[in-house]
Amino acid sequence: VCNLADCVKVAVDFVSPENLDRCSQLTQEFRNENERVTWKDDILQLSNMCWSAWEHTRQLESTTTS
């Protein structure tokens, strides 16, 4: 890939609750592959995404019940 101009890549990941198990499985498969040959970063960061969603939900809950 060759960029013809300076650019910034922007990505937004969305994991639906219905696909959480599949995303977890894929994350584990990528980690297993990386143990043999390092070739990818943990881009999805499923654990961080779930933790952020949990924290945000708790904050929303506390503001709406007060």
Tab-separated table of N, CA and C in Angstrom, residues 17-48:
chain	number	residue	atom	x	y	z
A	17	PRO	N	-23.782	-7.133	21.083
A	17	PRO	CA	-23.888	-8.139	22.146
A	17	PRO	C	-24.131	-9.546	21.593
A	18	GLU	N	-24.827	-9.626	20.475
A	18	GLU	CA	-25.106	-10.932	19.875
A	18	GLU	C	-23.842	-11.616	19.356
A	19	ASN	N	-22.820	-10.833	19.002
A	19	ASN	CA	-21.594	-11.386	18.429
A	19	ASN	C	-20.419	-11.390	19.395
A	20	LEU	N	-20.674	-11.118	20.657
A	20	LEU	CA	-19.591	-11.041	21.633
A	20	LEU	C	-18.834	-12.359	21.759
A	21	ASP	N	-19.546	-13.475	21.784
A	21	ASP	CA	-18.883	-14.778	21.888
A	21	ASP	C	-17.988	-15.047	20.682
A	22	ARG	N	-18.467	-14.734	19.503
A	22	ARG	CA	-17.677	-14.962	18.285
A	22	ARG	C	-16.432	-14.076	18.263
A	23	CYS	N	-16.593	-12.824	18.666
A	23	CYS	CA	-15.445	-11.917	18.715
A	23	CYS	C	-14.414	-12.398	19.730
A	24	SER	N	-14.879	-12.915	20.843
A	24	SER	CA	-13.978	-13.458	21.853
A	24	SER	C	-13.211	-14.653	21.299
A	25	GLN	N	-13.912	-15.507	20.585
A	25	GLN	CA	-13.277	-16.677	19.971
A	25	GLN	C	-12.218	-16.246	18.949
A	26	LEU	N	-12.540	-15.269	18.121
A	26	LEU	CA	-11.590	-14.779	17.130
A	26	LEU	C	-10.366	-14.151	17.788
A	27	THR	N	-10.594	-13.395	18.861
A	27	THR	CA	-9.486	-12.785	19.582
A	27	THR	C	-8.543	-13.853	20.105
A	28	GLN	N	-9.094	-14.915	20.671
A	28	GLN	CA	-8.263	-15.991	21.189
A	28	GLN	C	-7.508	-16.707	20.067
A	29	GLU	N	-8.161	-16.901	18.936
A	29	GLU	CA	-7.491	-17.535	17.797
A	29	GLU	C	-6.312	-16.682	17.315
A	30	PHE	N	-6.503	-15.360	17.240
A	30	PHE	CA	-5.415	-14.473	16.832
A	30	PHE	C	-4.269	-14.522	17.839
A	31	ARG	N	-4.597	-14.556	19.129
A	31	ARG	CA	-3.548	-14.645	20.148
A	31	ARG	C	-2.757	-15.943	20.013
A	32	ASN	N	-3.457	-17.037	19.753
A	32	ASN	CA	-2.768	-18.321	19.570
A	32	ASN	C	-1.830	-18.281	18.367
A	33	GLU	N	-2.273	-17.649	17.293
A	33	GLU	CA	-1.430	-17.525	16.105
A	33	GLU	C	-0.206	-16.667	16.406
A	34	ASN	N	-0.391	-15.611	17.185
A	34	ASN	CA	0.709	-14.712	17.511
A	34	ASN	C	1.762	-15.366	18.397
A	35	GLU	N	1.401	-16.398	19.125
A	35	GLU	CA	2.387	-17.086	19.953
A	35	GLU	C	3.426	-17.782	19.092
A	36	ARG	N	3.001	-18.276	17.947
A	36	ARG	CA	3.936	-18.959	17.047
A	36	ARG	C	4.747	-17.961	16.228
A	37	VAL	N	4.065	-17.029	15.589
A	37	VAL	CA	4.710	-16.012	14.765
A	37	VAL	C	4.000	-14.684	15.024
A	38	THR	N	4.744	-13.696	15.503
A	38	THR	CA	4.139	-12.392	15.771
A	38	THR	C	3.883	-11.686	14.447
A	39	TRP	N	2.619	-11.411	14.193
A	39	TRP	CA	2.279	-10.775	12.921
A	39	TRP	C	1.174	-9.733	13.041
A	40	LYS	N	0.474	-9.703	14.146
A	40	LYS	CA	-0.614	-8.728	14.299
A	40	LYS	C	-0.652	-8.204	15.724
A	41	ASP	N	-1.152	-6.979	15.893
A	41	ASP	CA	-1.448	-6.430	17.207
A	41	ASP	C	-2.883	-6.793	17.561
A	42	ASP	N	-3.202	-6.701	18.833
A	42	ASP	CA	-4.575	-6.949	19.269
A	42	ASP	C	-5.384	-5.684	18.988
A	43	ILE	N	-5.802	-5.542	17.756
A	43	ILE	CA	-6.484	-4.338	17.314
A	43	ILE	C	-7.866	-4.204	17.945
A	44	LEU	N	-8.598	-5.280	18.034
A	44	LEU	CA	-9.966	-5.226	18.541
A	44	LEU	C	-10.007	-4.860	20.024
A	45	GLN	N	-9.068	-5.348	20.803
A	45	GLN	CA	-9.001	-5.093	22.240
A	45	GLN	C	-10.373	-5.273	22.889
A	46	LEU	N	-10.882	-6.485	22.733
A	46	LEU	CA	-12.226	-6.814	23.192
A	46	LEU	C	-12.409	-6.569	24.688
A	47	SER	N	-11.419	-6.938	25.493
A	47	SER	CA	-11.532	-6.740	26.945
A	47	SER	C	-11.658	-5.262	27.290
A	48	ASN	N	-10.844	-4.433	26.663
A	48	ASN	CA	-10.926	-2.986	26.913
A	48	ASN	C	-12.270	-2.421	26.473
